[in-house]
PDB file of C-alpha atoms in Angstrom:
ATOM      1  CA  MET A   1      19.687  22.391  11.206  1.00 58.00           C
ATOM      2  CA  SER A   2      21.224  24.921  10.921  1.00 64.00           C
ATOM      3  CA  PRO A   3      20.377  28.514   9.370  1.00 77.00           C
ATOM      4  CA  MET A   4      23.155  28.810   7.490  1.00 90.00           C
ATOM      5  CA  THR A   5      23.311  25.042   6.014  1.00 93.00           C
ATOM      6  CA  GLY A   6      21.183  22.906   4.683  1.00 94.00           C
ATOM      7  CA  PRO A   7      19.913  19.049   6.644  1.00 93.00           C
ATOM      8  CA  ALA A   8      22.609  16.851   7.920  1.00 96.00           C
ATOM      9  CA  PRO A   9      22.983  14.063   6.060  1.00 97.00           C
ATOM     10  CA  SER A  10      20.617  11.042   7.249  1.00 97.00           C
ATOM     11  CA  SER A  11      22.726   7.794   8.576  1.00 97.00           C
ATOM     12  CA  GLU A  12      22.080   3.821   8.378  1.00 96.00           C
ATOM     13  CA  ALA A  13      21.872   4.527  12.557  1.00 97.00           C
ATOM     14  CA  ASP A  14      19.021   6.586  11.844  1.00 97.00           C
ATOM     15  CA  ARG A  15      16.859   3.608  10.879  1.00 97.00           C
ATOM     16  CA  LEU A  16      14.223   2.647  13.411  1.00 95.00           C
ATOM     17  CA  PRO A  17      15.131  -0.884  13.897  1.00 92.00           C
ATOM     18  CA  ALA A  18      12.320  -3.089  11.741  1.00 84.00           C
ATOM     19  CA  ASP A  19       9.621  -5.595  14.109  1.00 80.00           C
ATOM     20  CA  PRO A  20      11.033  -9.052  12.789  1.00 81.00           C
ATOM     21  CA  PRO A  21       8.239 -10.802  11.151  1.00 84.00           C
ATOM     22  CA  ALA A  22       6.418 -13.910  11.782  1.00 93.00           C
ATOM     23  CA  TRP A  23       3.146 -15.086  11.297  1.00 95.00           C
ATOM     24  CA  ALA A  24       1.050 -17.921  12.804  1.00 96.00           C
ATOM     25  CA  TYR A  25      -1.448 -18.327   9.812  1.00 96.00           C
ATOM     26  CA  MET A  26      -4.405 -21.290   8.746  1.00 96.00           C
ATOM     27  CA  LEU A  27      -4.999 -22.345   5.370  1.00 95.00           C
ATOM     28  CA  ARG A  28      -8.599 -23.272   3.818  1.00 95.00           C
ATOM     29  CA  CYS A  29      -7.872 -26.335   1.296  1.00 94.00           C
ATOM     30  CA  ALA A  30      -8.902 -27.049  -1.602  1.00 93.00           C
ATOM     31  CA  ASP A  31     -11.579 -29.931   0.264  1.00 94.00           C
ATOM     32  CA  GLY A  32     -12.577 -27.401   3.325  1.00 94.00           C
ATOM     33  CA  SER A  33     -10.448 -27.960   5.630  1.00 94.00           C
ATOM     34  CA  LEU A  34      -7.942 -25.843   7.771  1.00 96.00           C
ATOM     35  CA  TYR A  35      -3.976 -25.823   8.290  1.00 96.00           C
ATOM     36  CA  SER A  36      -2.251 -24.280  10.295  1.00 96.00           C
ATOM     37  CA  GLY A  37       0.963 -23.150  10.124  1.00 95.00           C
ATOM     38  CA  TRP A  38       3.914 -20.630  10.951  1.00 96.00           C
ATOM     39  CA  THR A  39       6.327 -18.933   8.973  1.00 95.00           C
ATOM     40  CA  ASN A  40       8.277 -15.697   8.579  1.00 92.00           C
ATOM     41  CA  ASP A  41       7.373 -14.659   5.031  1.00 89.00           C
ATOM     42  CA  LEU A  42       3.436 -15.071   4.766  1.00 88.00           C
ATOM     43  CA  ALA A  43       3.675 -14.383   0.813  1.00 84.00           C
ATOM     44  CA  ARG A  44       6.007 -16.791  -0.416  1.00 86.00           C
ATOM     45  CA  ARG A  45       4.482 -19.726   2.060  1.00 90.00           C
ATOM     46  CA  LEU A  46       1.322 -19.235   0.695  1.00 89.00           C
ATOM     47  CA  HIS A  47       2.793 -19.158  -2.818  1.00 87.00           C
ATOM     48  CA  ALA A  48       4.334 -22.508  -1.726  1.00 91.00           C
ATOM     49  CA  HIS A  49       1.885 -24.040  -0.660  1.00 91.00           C
ATOM     50  CA  ASN A  50      -0.699 -23.753  -3.669  1.00 89.00           C
ATOM     51  CA  GLY A  51       2.444 -25.341  -6.190  1.00 83.00           C
ATOM     52  CA  GLY A  52       5.026 -22.915  -5.847  1.00 75.00           C
ATOM     53  CA  GLY A  53       7.451 -25.457  -4.432  1.00 74.00           C
ATOM     54  CA  HIS A  54       8.465 -26.970  -0.781  1.00 78.00           C
ATOM     55  CA  GLY A  55       4.495 -26.592   0.008  1.00 80.00           C
ATOM     56  CA  ALA A  56       3.714 -28.808   3.175  1.00 86.00           C
ATOM     57  CA  ARG A  57       2.691 -31.977   2.287  1.00 88.00           C
ATOM     58  CA  TYR A  58      -0.775 -31.836   3.700  1.00 92.00           C
ATOM     59  CA  THR A  59      -1.546 -28.858   1.253  1.00 90.00           C
ATOM     60  CA  ARG A  60       0.018 -30.661  -1.633  1.00 87.00           C
ATOM     61  CA  ALA A  61      -2.428 -33.423  -0.675  1.00 90.00           C
ATOM     62  CA  HIS A  62      -5.207 -31.576   0.005  1.00 89.00           C
ATOM     63  CA  GLY A  63      -5.370 -28.997  -2.839  1.00 87.00           C
ATOM     64  CA  GLY A  64      -3.262 -25.996  -1.878  1.00 86.00           C
ATOM     65  CA  GLY A  65      -5.489 -23.785   0.347  1.00 89.00           C
ATOM     66  CA  THR A  66      -6.717 -20.023   0.392  1.00 93.00           C
ATOM     67  CA  LEU A  67      -5.875 -18.138   3.741  1.00 93.00           C
ATOM     68  CA  ALA A  68      -8.573 -18.245   6.452  1.00 95.00           C
ATOM     69  CA  TYR A  69      -6.645 -16.975   9.131  1.00 96.00           C
ATOM     70  CA  ALA A  70      -3.024 -15.381  10.327  1.00 95.00           C
ATOM     71  CA  GLN A  71      -2.060 -13.265  13.325  1.00 94.00           C
ATOM     72  CA  ARG A  72       1.556 -11.139  13.179  1.00 92.00           C
ATOM     73  CA  CYS A  73       3.720 -13.017  15.838  1.00 93.00           C
ATOM     74  CA  ALA A  74       6.253 -10.734  18.221  1.00 90.00           C
ATOM     75  CA  ASP A  75       9.127 -13.511  17.044  1.00 92.00           C
ATOM     76  CA  LYS A  76       9.792 -16.863  15.367  1.00 94.00           C
ATOM     77  CA  SER A  77       9.742 -18.304  19.051  1.00 95.00           C
ATOM     78  CA  ALA A  78       5.804 -16.551  19.440  1.00 96.00           C
ATOM     79  CA  ALA A  79       4.990 -18.015  16.158  1.00 96.00           C
ATOM     80  CA  MET A  80       6.018 -21.497  16.877  1.00 97.00           C
ATOM     81  CA  ARG A  81       3.127 -21.222  20.088  1.00 97.00           C
ATOM     82  CA  ARG A  82       0.232 -19.847  17.993  1.00 97.00           C
ATOM     83  CA  GLU A  83       1.095 -22.514  15.625  1.00 97.00           C
ATOM     84  CA  ALA A  84       0.907 -25.123  17.878  1.00 98.00           C
ATOM     85  CA  ALA A  85      -1.992 -23.286  19.638  1.00 98.00           C
ATOM     86  CA  LEU A  86      -4.218 -23.136  16.753  1.00 98.00           C
ATOM     87  CA  LYS A  87      -3.433 -26.968  16.143  1.00 97.00           C
ATOM     88  CA  LYS A  88      -4.722 -28.177  19.572  1.00 97.00           C
ATOM     89  CA  LEU A  89      -8.419 -26.242  18.622  1.00 97.00           C
ATOM     90  CA  SER A  90     -11.002 -28.185  17.533  1.00 97.00           C
ATOM     91  CA  LYS A  91     -12.680 -28.122  14.739  1.00 95.00           C
ATOM     92  CA  GLY A  92     -15.534 -25.988  15.352  1.00 97.00           C
ATOM     93  CA  GLU A  93     -13.117 -23.458  17.619  1.00 97.00           C
ATOM     94  CA  LYS A  94     -10.804 -23.363  14.475  1.00 97.00           C
ATOM     95  CA  GLU A  95     -14.074 -22.359  12.401  1.00 97.00           C
ATOM     96  CA  ALA A  96     -15.152 -19.691  14.787  1.00 98.00           C
ATOM     97  CA  LEU A  97     -12.124 -17.941  14.423  1.00 97.00           C
ATOM     98  CA  ALA A  98     -11.439 -18.116  10.904  1.00 97.00           C
ATOM     99  CA  ALA A  99     -15.042 -16.274  10.771  1.00 97.00           C
ATOM    100  CA  ALA A 100     -14.365 -13.415  13.454  1.00 96.00           C
ATOM    101  CA  TRP A 101     -10.896 -13.054  11.332  1.00 95.00           C
ATOM    102  CA  ALA A 102     -12.792 -13.155   7.946  1.00 94.00           C
ATOM    103  CA  VAL A 103     -15.175 -10.095   9.724  1.00 94.00           C
ATOM    104  CA  GLU A 104     -12.197  -8.553  10.998  1.00 92.00           C
ATOM    105  CA  ASN A 105     -10.447  -8.340   8.044  1.00 91.00           C
ATOM    106  CA  LYS A 106     -12.735  -7.665   5.260  1.00 94.00           C
ATOM    107  CA  ILE A 107     -12.023  -4.103   3.975  1.00 96.00           C
ATOM    108  CA  THR A 108     -13.383  -1.521   2.365  1.00 97.00           C
ATOM    109  CA  ILE A 109     -12.348   1.436   0.508  1.00 98.00           C
ATOM    110  CA  ARG A 110     -13.496   4.862   0.537  1.00 98.00           C
ATOM    111  CA  PRO A 111     -12.863   8.603   0.478  1.00 98.00           C
ATOM    112  CA  ALA A 112     -10.399   9.877   2.999  1.00 98.00           C
ATOM    113  CA  ALA A 113     -11.946  12.248   5.194  1.00 98.00           C
ATOM    114  CA  PRO A 114      -9.920  15.254   7.138  1.00 97.00           C
ATOM    115  CA  GLU A 115     -10.489  13.397  10.556  1.00 98.00           C
ATOM    116  CA  ASP A 116      -8.330  10.246   8.947  1.00 98.00           C
ATOM    117  CA  ALA A 117      -5.099  12.608   9.337  1.00 98.00           C
ATOM    118  CA  GLU A 118      -4.096  10.811  12.415  1.00 98.00           C
ATOM    119  CA  ALA A 119      -4.237   7.508  11.479  1.00 98.00           C
ATOM    120  CA  ILE A 120      -2.327   8.087   7.854  1.00 98.00           C
ATOM    121  CA  ASN A 121      -0.154  10.067   9.645  1.00 98.00           C
ATOM    122  CA  GLU A 122       1.168   7.533  11.872  1.00 98.00           C
ATOM    123  CA  LEU A 123       1.134   5.364   8.483  1.00 98.00           C
ATOM    124  CA  TYR A 124       3.343   7.348   7.003  1.00 98.00           C
ATOM    125  CA  GLY A 125       5.688   7.783   9.782  1.00 98.00           C
ATOM    126  CA  TRP A 126       6.445   4.546   9.689  1.00 97.00           C
ATOM    127  CA  TYR A 127       7.468   4.874   5.809  1.00 97.00           C
ATOM    128  CA  VAL A 128       9.913   8.118   7.056  1.00 98.00           C
ATOM    129  CA  GLY A 129      11.532   5.894   9.723  1.00 97.00           C
ATOM    130  CA  HIS A 130      12.215   2.735   7.997  1.00 97.00           C
ATOM    131  CA  SER A 131      11.805   3.296   4.476  1.00 97.00           C
ATOM    132  CA  THR A 132      13.467   4.581   1.704  1.00 97.00           C
ATOM    133  CA  ALA A 133      10.311   4.907  -0.237  1.00 97.00           C
ATOM    134  CA  THR A 134      10.102   8.285   0.882  1.00 98.00           C
ATOM    135  CA  TYR A 135      12.765  10.605   0.638  1.00 98.00           C
ATOM    136  CA  GLN A 136      11.704  12.256   4.244  1.00 98.00           C
ATOM    137  CA  TYR A 137      13.350  12.607   6.803  1.00 98.00           C
ATOM    138  CA  VAL A 138      11.081  14.029   9.724  1.00 97.00           C
ATOM    139  CA  ARG A 139       7.503  13.016   9.888  1.00 97.00           C
ATOM    140  CA  PRO A 140       5.202  15.392   9.033  1.00 98.00           C
ATOM    141  CA  THR A 141       2.845  17.026  11.616  1.00 98.00           C
ATOM    142  CA  VAL A 142      -0.886  16.325  11.746  1.00 98.00           C
ATOM    143  CA  GLU A 143      -1.549  19.028  10.673  1.00 98.00           C
ATOM    144  CA  GLU A 144       0.358  19.196   7.547  1.00 98.00           C
ATOM    145  CA  THR A 145      -1.234  15.668   6.427  1.00 98.00           C
ATOM    146  CA  ARG A 146      -4.813  17.101   7.053  1.00 98.00           C
ATOM    147  CA  ALA A 147      -3.538  19.860   4.467  1.00 98.00           C
ATOM    148  CA  ASP A 148      -2.798  17.281   1.932  1.00 98.00           C
ATOM    149  CA  LEU A 149      -5.127  15.262   2.573  1.00 98.00           C
ATOM    150  CA  CYS A 150      -7.544  18.329   1.773  1.00 98.00           C
ATOM    151  CA  LEU A 151      -5.615  19.405  -0.891  1.00 97.00           C
ATOM    152  CA  ALA A 152      -5.594  15.910  -2.806  1.00 98.00           C
ATOM    153  CA  LEU A 153      -9.473  15.723  -2.212  1.00 97.00           C
ATOM    154  CA  GLU A 154      -9.887  18.449  -3.467  1.00 96.00           C
ATOM    155  CA  LYS A 155      -8.115  18.427  -6.913  1.00 96.00           C
ATOM    156  CA  ALA A 156      -7.758  15.269  -7.577  1.00 98.00           C
ATOM    157  CA  ALA A 157      -8.016  12.550  -5.602  1.00 98.00           C
ATOM    158  CA  PHE A 158      -7.656  10.212  -1.815  1.00 98.00           C
ATOM    159  CA  VAL A 159      -9.124   6.538  -0.812  1.00 98.00           C
ATOM    160  CA  VAL A 160      -8.234   4.794   2.084  1.00 98.00           C
ATOM    161  CA  ALA A 161      -8.824   0.744   3.174  1.00 98.00           C
ATOM    162  CA  VAL A 162      -9.943   0.146   6.141  1.00 97.00           C
ATOM    163  CA  ASP A 163     -10.951  -3.165   8.298  1.00 95.00           C
ATOM    164  CA  GLY A 164     -14.040  -4.239   9.180  1.00 94.00           C
ATOM    165  CA  ALA A 165     -12.789  -2.644  13.038  1.00 92.00           C
ATOM    166  CA  GLY A 166     -12.729   0.669  11.070  1.00 95.00           C
ATOM    167  CA  LYS A 167      -8.118   0.817  11.243  1.00 96.00           C
ATOM    168  CA  LEU A 168      -6.501   2.062   8.285  1.00 97.00           C
ATOM    169  CA  ALA A 169      -4.819  -0.672   6.186  1.00 96.00           C
ATOM    170  CA  GLY A 170      -3.821   1.238   3.665  1.00 97.00           C
ATOM    171  CA  TYR A 171      -4.412   4.909   1.581  1.00 98.00           C
ATOM    172  CA  ALA A 172      -3.930   5.911  -1.916  1.00 98.00           C
ATOM    173  CA  CYS A 173      -3.950   9.870  -3.414  1.00 98.00           C
ATOM    174  CA  ALA A 174      -2.998  11.577  -5.791  1.00 98.00           C
ATOM    175  CA  HIS A 175      -2.394  15.166  -6.433  1.00 98.00           C
ATOM    176  CA  PRO A 176      -1.555  17.916  -9.221  1.00 97.00           C
ATOM    177  CA  TRP A 177       1.464  17.013 -11.167  1.00 97.00           C
ATOM    178  CA  HIS A 178       2.803  20.631 -11.274  1.00 96.00           C
ATOM    179  CA  THR A 179       0.871  24.122 -10.481  1.00 94.00           C
ATOM    180  CA  ARG A 180       1.636  25.231 -13.750  1.00 97.00           C
ATOM    181  CA  GLU A 181      -1.015  25.391 -16.194  1.00 97.00           C
ATOM    182  CA  ALA A 182       0.171  23.199 -18.626  1.00 98.00           C
ATOM    183  CA  PHE A 183       0.683  20.645 -16.653  1.00 98.00           C
ATOM    184  CA  ALA A 184      -3.212  20.695 -15.050  1.00 98.00           C
ATOM    185  CA  TRP A 185      -3.628  17.148 -16.888  1.00 98.00           C
ATOM    186  CA  ASP A 186      -0.956  15.092 -14.831  1.00 98.00           C
ATOM    187  CA  ALA A 187      -1.709  13.932 -11.737  1.00 98.00           C
ATOM    188  CA  GLU A 188       1.220  12.378  -9.157  1.00 98.00           C
ATOM    189  CA  THR A 189      -0.246   9.081  -7.517  1.00 98.00           C
ATOM    190  CA  THR A 190       1.178   7.310  -4.360  1.00 98.00           C
ATOM    191  CA  VAL A 191       0.199   4.103  -2.575  1.00 98.00           C
ATOM    192  CA  TYR A 192       1.143   2.755   1.073  1.00 97.00           C
ATOM    193  CA  CYS A 193      -0.225   0.087   2.881  1.00 96.00           C
ATOM    194  CA  ASP A 194      -0.114  -1.114   6.476  1.00 94.00           C
ATOM    195  CA  PRO A 195       3.372  -3.150   7.066  1.00 90.00           C
ATOM    196  CA  HIS A 196       2.422  -4.891  10.167  1.00 86.00           C
ATOM    197  CA  ARG A 197      -1.102  -6.423   8.854  1.00 83.00           C
ATOM    198  CA  LEU A 198      -1.065  -8.387   5.199  1.00 75.00           C
ATOM    199  CA  SER A 199      -1.560  -6.322   1.987  1.00 72.00           C
ATOM    200  CA  LEU A 200      -3.906  -9.049   0.685  1.00 80.00           C
ATOM    201  CA  GLY A 201      -4.344  -7.340  -3.075  1.00 89.00           C
ATOM    202  CA  VAL A 202      -5.074  -4.427  -0.858  1.00 95.00           C
ATOM    203  CA  GLY A 203      -3.031  -1.702  -2.784  1.00 96.00           C
ATOM    204  CA  LYS A 204      -4.127  -3.208  -5.923  1.00 96.00           C
ATOM    205  CA  ARG A 205      -7.280  -2.042  -5.232  1.00 97.00           C
ATOM    206  CA  LEU A 206      -6.432   1.611  -3.327  1.00 98.00           C
ATOM    207  CA  TYR A 207      -4.381   1.872  -6.621  1.00 98.00           C
ATOM    208  CA  THR A 208      -7.048   1.130  -9.147  1.00 98.00           C
ATOM    209  CA  ALA A 209      -9.460   3.067  -7.484  1.00 98.00           C
ATOM    210  CA  VAL A 210      -7.350   6.140  -7.550  1.00 98.00           C
ATOM    211  CA  LEU A 211      -6.938   5.817 -11.044  1.00 98.00           C
ATOM    212  CA  GLU A 212     -10.874   5.586 -11.619  1.00 98.00           C
ATOM    213  CA  ILE A 213     -11.176   8.594 -10.388  1.00 98.00           C
ATOM    214  CA  LEU A 214      -8.434  10.524 -11.660  1.00 98.00           C
ATOM    215  CA  LYS A 215      -9.802   9.075 -15.145  1.00 98.00           C
ATOM    216  CA  ALA A 216     -13.608  10.106 -14.459  1.00 98.00           C
ATOM    217  CA  LYS A 217     -12.056  14.009 -13.653  1.00 98.00           C
ATOM    218  CA  GLY A 218     -10.583  14.730 -16.508  1.00 98.00           C
ATOM    219  CA  TYR A 219      -7.114  13.538 -16.114  1.00 98.00           C
ATOM    220  CA  TRP A 220      -5.035  12.509 -18.786  1.00 98.00           C
ATOM    221  CA  ASN A 221      -1.450  10.903 -17.245  1.00 98.00           C
ATOM    222  CA  ALA A 222      -0.640   9.616 -13.746  1.00 98.00           C
ATOM    223  CA  ILE A 223       2.533   9.645 -12.386  1.00 98.00           C
ATOM    224  CA  ALA A 224       4.936   7.540 -10.169  1.00 98.00           C
ATOM    225  CA  LEU A 225       7.837   9.040  -8.264  1.00 98.00           C
ATOM    226  CA  VAL A 226       9.813   5.461  -7.557  1.00 98.00           C
ATOM    227  CA  ALA A 227      12.722   5.165  -5.344  1.00 97.00           C
ATOM    228  CA  ASP A 228      15.237   2.878  -6.950  1.00 96.00           C
ATOM    229  CA  PRO A 229      15.734   0.498  -5.713  1.00 96.00           C
ATOM    230  CA  ASN A 230      12.760  -0.456  -4.210  1.00 96.00           C
ATOM    231  CA  PRO A 231      12.153  -3.796  -6.707  1.00 95.00           C
ATOM    232  CA  ALA A 232       8.833  -4.059  -5.229  1.00 93.00           C
ATOM    233  CA  SER A 233       6.867  -1.006  -6.014  1.00 96.00           C
ATOM    234  CA  ALA A 234       8.685  -1.254  -9.320  1.00 97.00           C
ATOM    235  CA  ALA A 235       7.026  -4.676 -10.206  1.00 96.00           C
ATOM    236  CA  PHE A 236       3.710  -3.339  -8.788  1.00 96.00           C
ATOM    237  CA  HIS A 237       3.695  -0.429 -10.973  1.00 98.00           C
ATOM    238  CA  ARG A 238       4.901  -1.940 -13.799  1.00 98.00           C
ATOM    239  CA  ALA A 239       1.083  -5.017 -12.819  1.00 97.00           C
ATOM    240  CA  MET A 240      -0.889  -1.883 -13.026  1.00 98.00           C
ATOM    241  CA  GLY A 241       0.369  -0.889 -16.540  1.00 98.00           C
ATOM    242  CA  PHE A 242       2.799   2.376 -15.772  1.00 98.00           C
ATOM    243  CA  THR A 243       6.016   2.237 -17.693  1.00 98.00           C
ATOM    244  CA  ARG A 244       9.114   3.384 -16.881  1.00 98.00           C
ATOM    245  CA  TYR A 245       9.950   6.953 -18.822  1.00 96.00           C
ATOM    246  CA  GLY A 246      12.987   8.383 -17.088  1.00 95.00           C
ATOM    247  CA  ARG A 247      15.740   7.627 -13.814  1.00 96.00           C
ATOM    248  CA  GLU A 248      17.447  10.480 -12.036  1.00 97.00           C
ATOM    249  CA  PRO A 249      20.160   7.992 -10.379  1.00 96.00           C
ATOM    250  CA  ARG A 250      22.151   9.491  -7.449  1.00 97.00           C
ATOM    251  CA  THR A 251      19.548  12.275  -6.552  1.00 96.00           C
ATOM    252  CA  GLY A 252      19.072  11.529  -3.006  1.00 97.00           C
ATOM    253  CA  TYR A 253      20.389  10.059   0.076  1.00 98.00           C
ATOM    254  CA  LYS A 254      19.207   8.617   2.979  1.00 98.00           C
ATOM    255  CA  PHE A 255      20.046   6.242   5.826  1.00 98.00           C
ATOM    256  CA  GLY A 256      23.582   6.666   4.503  1.00 98.00           C
ATOM    257  CA  GLN A 257      22.965   5.650   0.865  1.00 97.00           C
ATOM    258  CA  TRP A 258      22.709   7.737  -2.209  1.00 98.00           C
ATOM    259  CA  LEU A 259      19.307   6.331  -4.143  1.00 98.00           C
ATOM    260  CA  GLY A 260      18.028   7.041  -7.518  1.00 98.00           C
ATOM    261  CA  LEU A 261      14.454   8.036  -8.434  1.00 98.00           C
ATOM    262  CA  ASP A 262      12.290   6.207 -11.175  1.00 98.00           C
ATOM    263  CA  TYR A 263       9.720   7.922 -13.135  1.00 98.00           C
ATOM    264  CA  TRP A 264       6.926   5.662 -13.784  1.00 98.00           C
ATOM    265  CA  VAL A 265       3.837   7.082 -16.019  1.00 98.00           C
ATOM    266  CA  LEU A 266       0.631   5.498 -16.935  1.00 98.00           C
ATOM    267  CA  PRO A 267      -1.150   7.344 -19.818  1.00 98.00           C
ATOM    268  CA  LEU A 268      -5.229   7.533 -18.566  1.00 98.00           C
ATOM    269  CA  ARG A 269      -6.337   8.838 -21.916  1.00 97.00           C
ATOM    270  CA  GLN A 270      -5.060   8.427 -25.613  1.00 95.00           C
ATOM    271  CA  GLY A 271      -4.720  11.483 -28.440  1.00 95.00           C
ATOM    272  CA  SER A 272      -3.733  14.387 -28.589  1.00 95.00           C
ATOM    273  CA  ASP A 273      -7.006  16.721 -29.413  1.00 94.00           C
ATOM    274  CA  ALA A 274      -7.272  19.725 -26.917  1.00 97.00           C
ATOM    275  CA  PRO A 275      -7.978  18.000 -23.242  1.00 97.00           C
ATOM    276  CA  GLU A 276     -11.500  19.314 -21.573  1.00 97.00           C
ATOM    277  CA  PRO A 277     -10.583  21.001 -18.025  1.00 98.00           C
ATOM    278  CA  VAL A 278     -10.176  18.650 -15.458  1.00 98.00           C
ATOM    279  CA  ARG A 279     -13.465  18.207 -13.124  1.00 97.00           C
ATOM    280  CA  TYR A 280     -12.036  18.419  -9.441  1.00 97.00           C
ATOM    281  CA  ALA A 281     -15.639  17.558  -7.822  1.00 95.00           C
ATOM    282  CA  LEU A 282     -17.284  13.805  -9.435  1.00 96.00           C
ATOM    283  CA  PRO A 283     -21.355  13.553  -9.181  1.00 96.00           C
ATOM    284  CA  PRO A 284     -21.670  11.903  -6.149  1.00 96.00           C
ATOM    285  CA  GLU A 285     -23.150   8.770  -8.611  1.00 97.00           C
ATOM    286  CA  GLU A 286     -20.122   8.367 -10.865  1.00 97.00           C
ATOM    287  CA  LEU A 287     -17.642   8.294  -7.396  1.00 97.00           C
ATOM    288  CA  ASP A 288     -19.941   5.354  -5.565  1.00 97.00           C
ATOM    289  CA  ALA A 289     -19.595   2.988  -8.618  1.00 98.00           C
ATOM    290  CA  ILE A 290     -15.985   3.565  -8.828  1.00 98.00           C
ATOM    291  CA  LEU A 291     -15.866   3.055  -5.279  1.00 98.00           C
ATOM    292  CA  ARG A 292     -18.270   0.003  -5.320  1.00 98.00           C
ATOM    293  CA  ARG A 293     -16.304  -1.944  -7.828  1.00 97.00           C
ATOM    294  CA  ALA A 294     -13.236  -1.271  -5.997  1.00 97.00           C
ATOM    295  CA  ASN A 295     -15.108  -2.971  -3.265  1.00 97.00           C
ATOM    296  CA  GLY A 296     -16.137  -5.614  -5.514  1.00 95.00           C
ATOM    297  CA  GLU A 297     -19.902  -4.851  -5.493  1.00 93.00           C
ATOM    298  CA  GLY A 298     -20.137  -4.847  -9.558  1.00 71.00           C
TER     299      GLY A 298
END
């Protein structure tokens, strides 16, 4: 970029190639048996197995099922080979594999820490290079990510989801909406999940925790900026209780196309009374209670 001009527009050629999705998986059927299969759309296939149409004859006969194991594979051929290998395992081997997978994929929601910055930067960088969910062209530095993380922790909220091995599965955060004092009760919310693993409701758990933290701190409004088109994010925010209040058409240009920007708002409090000042720090017991709920611990 010349010091006399702005950035060159991003073209479709700048989009990094996405890894083709392919999964080998096992379902725990209602009668306790395990069914093995492969798919290039795991969420849709799980829906089909549970009465969504075009499920396997076995799962229809055995009452559908819940995910007991999943492995992302390089391509369709690799997924089919893995499916064949799964079907050759003994019942005991399948049960051991399912048990290990459950431990490895147990997700814990916890507060972010400065040492999470590198993993968060790596995850966010995938969206910068592959997606229009963010309008950023260049991945920030780890130092910039760490500074952003610390600001969110100081003023609003930042939580991460980690698996049984401590690896990052996603994160959600909130920052002050604007710096002027009258906006002090508004926060902008963001959530990103690892695109190379199953979400399994991680995004909802992360966002719920952030929204609870914001409400406990005294924020009145959560505001999300969502790229348009982004039907998955729009549906997610609608399901979380947000309402789309406005849209800026043709406001961003990335990967060779003009994009819009939608404003989604969730009121955290009702009424018209003067608000109490936002508490930037919650008592540890309040934060712990929110995280316990996020982790299904009551």
